Amino acid sequence: QARVVESGGGLVQAGGSLRLSCVASDIFSIGFSGWYRQAPGKQRELVASITNTDSTEYGDFVKGRFTISRDHDKNTVYLQVNDQEPADTDVYYCEQENRQRRYWGQGTQVTVSS
């Protein structure tokens, strides 16, 4: 059964770092993967994306603190977040997309304390 599972969230102090992981199972020919975040009552926004050729894009707010990468052999996409700020507190969602459809994970909570 096709699924996307995120992990790596948690509680971190401001200035700290986290690496989020997103594993795709039974999803083939993934062309696009993205990390999004969403706070309660707000729209989901793109943090970073990466294509199957490792071309990357970042949201306007990223300012160099986020890095997206992909391990093709493990079918895993990572989001490294450094120098975290309290404003980074959100649920982070991973999307994996092929020509048939978009697959979403359940999200992983990141909480940054000041």
Coordinates of N, CA and C in Angstrom, one line a residue:
Q1 N 0.8 -1.2 0.0 CA 0.0 0.0 0.0 C 0.9 1.2 0.0
A2 N 0.6 2.1 -0.9 CA 1.4 3.4 -1.0 C 1.2 4.2 0.2
R3 N 2.3 4.7 0.7 CA 2.2 5.7 1.9 C 3.4 6.5 2.0
V4 N 3.3 7.6 2.7 CA 4.3 8.5 3.0 C 4.4 8.7 4.5
V5 N 5.6 8.6 5.1 CA 5.7 8.7 6.6 C 6.8 9.6 6.9
E6 N 6.5 10.6 7.7 CA 7.4 11.6 8.2 C 7.9 11.2 9.6
S7 N 9.1 11.7 9.9 CA 9.7 11.5 11.2 C 10.7 12.6 11.5
G8 N 11.1 12.6 12.7 CA 12.2 13.6 13.1 C 11.8 14.8 13.8
G9 N 10.5 15.0 13.9 CA 10.0 16.2 14.6 C 10.2 16.1 16.1
G10 N 10.0 17.2 16.8 CA 10.1 17.1 18.3 C 10.3 18.5 18.8
L11 N 10.8 18.6 20.0 CA 11.0 19.8 20.7 C 12.4 20.2 20.6
V12 N 12.7 21.4 20.2 CA 14.1 21.9 20.1 C 14.2 23.3 20.6
Q13 N 15.3 23.7 21.2 CA 15.5 25.1 21.6 C 15.8 26.0 20.4
A14 N 15.5 27.2 20.6 CA 15.9 28.2 19.5 C 17.4 28.1 19.3
G15 N 17.7 28.2 18.0 CA 19.1 28.1 17.7 C 19.6 26.6 17.4
G16 N 18.7 25.7 17.7 CA 19.1 24.3 17.5 C 18.8 23.8 16.1
S17 N 19.0 22.5 15.9 CA 18.8 21.9 14.5 C 18.0 20.7 14.6
L18 N 17.3 20.4 13.5 CA 16.5 19.1 13.4 C 16.7 18.6 11.9
R19 N 16.6 17.3 11.8 CA 16.5 16.8 10.4 C 15.3 15.9 10.3
L20 N 14.4 16.4 9.5 CA 13.1 15.6 9.2 C 13.4 14.6 8.1
S21 N 12.7 13.5 8.2 CA 12.8 12.5 7.1 C 11.4 12.1 6.6
C22 N 11.4 11.8 5.4 CA 10.1 11.4 4.7 C 10.4 10.2 3.8
V23 N 9.8 9.1 4.2 CA 10.0 7.8 3.5 C 8.8 7.5 2.7
A24 N 9.0 7.2 1.4 CA 7.9 6.8 0.5 C 7.9 5.3 0.3
S25 N 6.8 4.7 0.5 CA 6.7 3.2 0.4 C 5.7 2.9 -0.8
D26 N 6.1 2.0 -1.6 CA 5.2 1.5 -2.7 C 4.7 2.7 -3.6
I27 N 5.5 3.7 -3.8 CA 5.2 4.8 -4.7 C 6.4 4.8 -5.7
F28 N 6.0 4.8 -7.0 CA 7.0 4.6 -8.0 C 7.1 5.8 -8.9
S29 N 8.2 6.0 -9.5 CA 8.4 7.1 -10.4 C 8.1 8.5 -9.8
I30 N 8.6 8.7 -8.6 CA 8.3 10.0 -8.0 C 9.1 11.1 -8.7
G31 N 8.3 12.1 -9.1 CA 8.9 13.2 -9.9 C 9.2 14.5 -9.0
F32 N 8.4 14.6 -8.0 CA 8.5 15.8 -7.2 C 8.2 15.4 -5.7
S33 N 9.0 16.0 -4.8 CA 8.8 15.9 -3.4 C 8.8 17.2 -2.7
G34 N 8.0 17.4 -1.7 CA 8.0 18.7 -1.1 C 7.8 18.6 0.4
W35 N 8.3 19.6 1.1 CA 8.0 19.7 2.5 C 7.2 21.0 2.7
Y36 N 6.1 20.9 3.5 CA 5.2 22.0 3.7 C 5.1 22.2 5.2
R37 N 4.6 23.3 5.6 CA 4.3 23.5 7.0 C 3.0 24.2 7.2
Q38 N 2.4 24.0 8.3 CA 1.0 24.6 8.5 C 0.8 24.8 10.0
A39 N 0.5 26.0 10.4 CA 0.1 26.4 11.7 C -1.4 26.3 11.8
P40 N -1.9 26.2 13.0 CA -3.4 26.1 13.2 C -4.0 27.4 12.7
G41 N -5.0 27.2 11.9 CA -5.8 28.4 11.3 C -5.1 29.0 10.1
K42 N -4.0 28.5 9.7 CA -3.3 29.1 8.5 C -3.2 28.1 7.4
Q43 N -2.9 28.7 6.2 CA -2.8 27.8 5.0 C -1.4 27.1 5.1
R44 N -1.5 25.9 4.4 CA -0.2 25.2 4.3 C 0.7 25.9 3.3
E45 N 2.0 26.0 3.7 CA 2.9 26.7 2.8 C 4.1 25.9 2.5
L46 N 4.6 26.1 1.3 CA 5.8 25.3 0.8 C 7.0 25.8 1.6
V47 N 7.8 24.8 2.1 CA 9.1 25.1 2.7 C 10.1 24.9 1.7
A48 N 10.1 23.7 1.1 CA 11.2 23.3 0.1 C 10.7 22.2 -0.8
S49 N 11.2 22.1 -2.0 CA 10.8 21.0 -2.9 C 12.1 20.6 -3.6
I50 N 12.0 19.3 -4.1 CA 13.1 18.7 -4.8 C 12.5 17.8 -5.9
T51 N 13.1 17.8 -7.1 CA 12.6 17.0 -8.2 C 13.4 15.7 -8.2
N52 N 13.0 14.8 -9.1 CA 13.8 13.6 -9.3 C 15.1 13.8 -9.9
T53 N 15.4 15.0 -10.4 CA 16.7 15.3 -10.9 C 17.5 16.2 -9.9
D54 N 16.9 16.3 -8.7 CA 17.6 17.0 -7.6 C 17.6 18.5 -7.8
S55 N 16.7 19.0 -8.5 CA 16.5 20.5 -8.6 C 15.7 20.9 -7.4
T56 N 16.1 22.0 -6.7 CA 15.5 22.4 -5.5 C 14.9 23.8 -5.6
E57 N 13.9 24.0 -4.8 CA 13.3 25.3 -4.6 C 12.9 25.5 -3.2
Y58 N 12.9 26.8 -2.7 CA 12.6 27.1 -1.3 C 11.6 28.2 -1.2
G59 N 10.8 28.2 -0.1 CA 9.9 29.2 0.1 C 10.6 30.5 0.4
D60 N 10.0 31.6 0.2 CA 10.6 33.0 0.3 C 11.1 33.2 1.7
F61 N 10.5 32.6 2.7 CA 10.8 32.9 4.1 C 12.0 32.1 4.6
V62 N 12.5 31.2 3.8 CA 13.5 30.2 4.2 C 14.8 30.8 4.7
K63 N 15.4 31.7 3.9 CA 16.6 32.5 4.3 C 17.8 31.6 4.6
G64 N 17.9 30.5 3.9 CA 19.1 29.7 4.0 C 19.2 28.8 5.1
R65 N 18.2 28.7 6.0 CA 18.3 27.9 7.2 C 17.8 26.5 6.9
F66 N 17.1 26.2 5.8 CA 16.6 25.0 5.4 C 17.3 24.4 4.2
T67 N 17.5 23.1 4.3 CA 18.1 22.4 3.2 C 17.3 21.1 2.9
I68 N 16.9 20.9 1.7 CA 16.2 19.7 1.3 C 17.1 18.8 0.5
S69 N 17.0 17.5 0.7 CA 17.9 16.6 0.0 C 17.1 15.3 -0.2
R70 N 17.7 14.4 -1.1 CA 17.0 13.2 -1.4 C 18.0 12.1 -1.4
D71 N 17.7 10.9 -0.9 CA 18.4 9.7 -1.0 C 17.6 8.8 -1.9
H72 N 18.0 8.7 -3.2 CA 17.3 7.9 -4.2 C 17.2 6.4 -3.8
D73 N 18.2 5.9 -3.3 CA 18.2 4.5 -3.0 C 17.3 4.1 -1.8
K74 N 17.1 5.0 -0.9 CA 16.2 4.8 0.3 C 14.8 5.4 0.1
N75 N 14.6 6.0 -1.1 CA 13.3 6.6 -1.4 C 12.9 7.6 -0.2
T76 N 13.9 8.3 0.2 CA 13.7 9.2 1.4 C 14.1 10.6 1.0
V77 N 13.3 11.6 1.5 CA 13.6 13.0 1.3 C 13.8 13.6 2.7
Y78 N 14.8 14.4 2.9 CA 15.2 15.0 4.2 C 15.0 16.5 4.1
L79 N 14.7 17.1 5.3 CA 14.7 18.5 5.4 C 15.6 18.9 6.7
Q80 N 16.7 19.4 6.4 CA 17.6 19.9 7.5 C 17.2 21.3 7.8
V81 N 17.0 21.6 9.1 CA 16.7 22.9 9.6 C 17.7 23.3 10.6
N82 N 18.3 24.4 10.4 CA 19.4 24.9 11.3 C 18.9 26.2 11.9
D83 N 19.6 26.6 13.0 CA 19.3 27.9 13.7 C 17.8 28.1 13.8
Q84 N 17.1 27.2 14.4 CA 15.7 27.3 14.4 C 15.2 28.4 15.3
E85 N 14.0 28.9 14.9 CA 13.3 30.1 15.5 C 12.0 29.6 16.0
P86 N 11.5 30.3 17.0 CA 10.1 29.9 17.5 C 9.1 30.0 16.4
A87 N 9.2 30.9 15.4 CA 8.3 30.9 14.3 C 8.3 29.7 13.5
D88 N 9.3 28.8 13.6 CA 9.3 27.6 12.9 C 8.4 26.5 13.5
T89 N 7.8 26.8 14.6 CA 6.9 25.9 15.2 C 5.7 25.6 14.4
D90 N 5.5 24.4 13.9 CA 4.4 24.1 13.0 C 4.3 22.5 12.9
V91 N 3.3 22.1 12.2 CA 3.3 20.7 11.7 C 3.9 20.7 10.3
Y92 N 4.9 19.8 10.1 CA 5.5 19.7 8.8 C 5.0 18.5 8.1
Y93 N 4.6 18.7 6.9 CA 4.1 17.7 6.0 C 5.0 17.4 4.8
C94 N 5.0 16.1 4.4 CA 5.8 15.7 3.3 C 4.8 15.3 2.2
E95 N 5.1 15.7 1.0 CA 4.3 15.3 -0.2 C 5.3 14.6 -1.2
Q96 N 4.8 13.5 -1.7 CA 5.5 12.8 -2.8 C 4.5 12.7 -4.0
E97 N 5.0 13.0 -5.2 CA 4.1 13.1 -6.3 C 4.7 12.3 -7.5
N98 N 3.8 11.6 -8.2 CA 4.2 11.0 -9.4 C 3.1 11.4 -10.5
R99 N 3.1 10.9 -11.6 CA 2.2 11.3 -12.6 C 0.7 11.0 -12.3
Q100 N 0.5 10.0 -11.4 CA -0.8 9.6 -11.1 C -1.5 10.4 -10.0
R101 N -0.7 10.8 -9.0 CA -1.3 11.5 -7.9 C -0.3 12.0 -7.0
R102 N -0.8 12.8 -6.0 CA 0.0 13.3 -4.9 C -0.3 12.5 -3.6
Y103 N 0.8 12.2 -2.9 CA 0.6 11.4 -1.7 C 1.1 12.3 -0.5
W104 N 0.4 12.3 0.5 CA 0.7 13.1 1.7 C 0.9 12.2 2.9
G105 N 1.8 12.7 3.8 CA 2.0 12.0 5.1 C 1.1 12.7 6.1
Q106 N 1.2 12.1 7.3 CA 0.3 12.6 8.4 C 0.9 13.8 9.1
G107 N 2.1 14.1 8.8 CA 2.8 15.3 9.4 C 3.6 15.0 10.7
T108 N 4.5 15.8 10.9 CA 5.4 15.7 12.2 C 5.5 17.0 12.8
Q109 N 5.2 17.1 14.1 CA 5.2 18.3 14.9 C 6.6 18.8 15.2
V110 N 6.9 20.0 14.9 CA 8.1 20.7 15.3 C 7.8 21.8 16.2
T111 N 8.4 21.8 17.4 CA 8.1 22.9 18.4 C 9.5 23.5 18.8
V112 N 9.6 24.8 18.6 CA 10.8 25.5 18.9 C 10.6 26.4 20.1
S113 N 11.3 26.1 21.2 CA 11.1 27.0 22.4 C 12.1 28.1 22.4
S114 N 11.7 29.2 23.0 CA 12.6 30.4 23.0 C 13.4 30.4 24.3

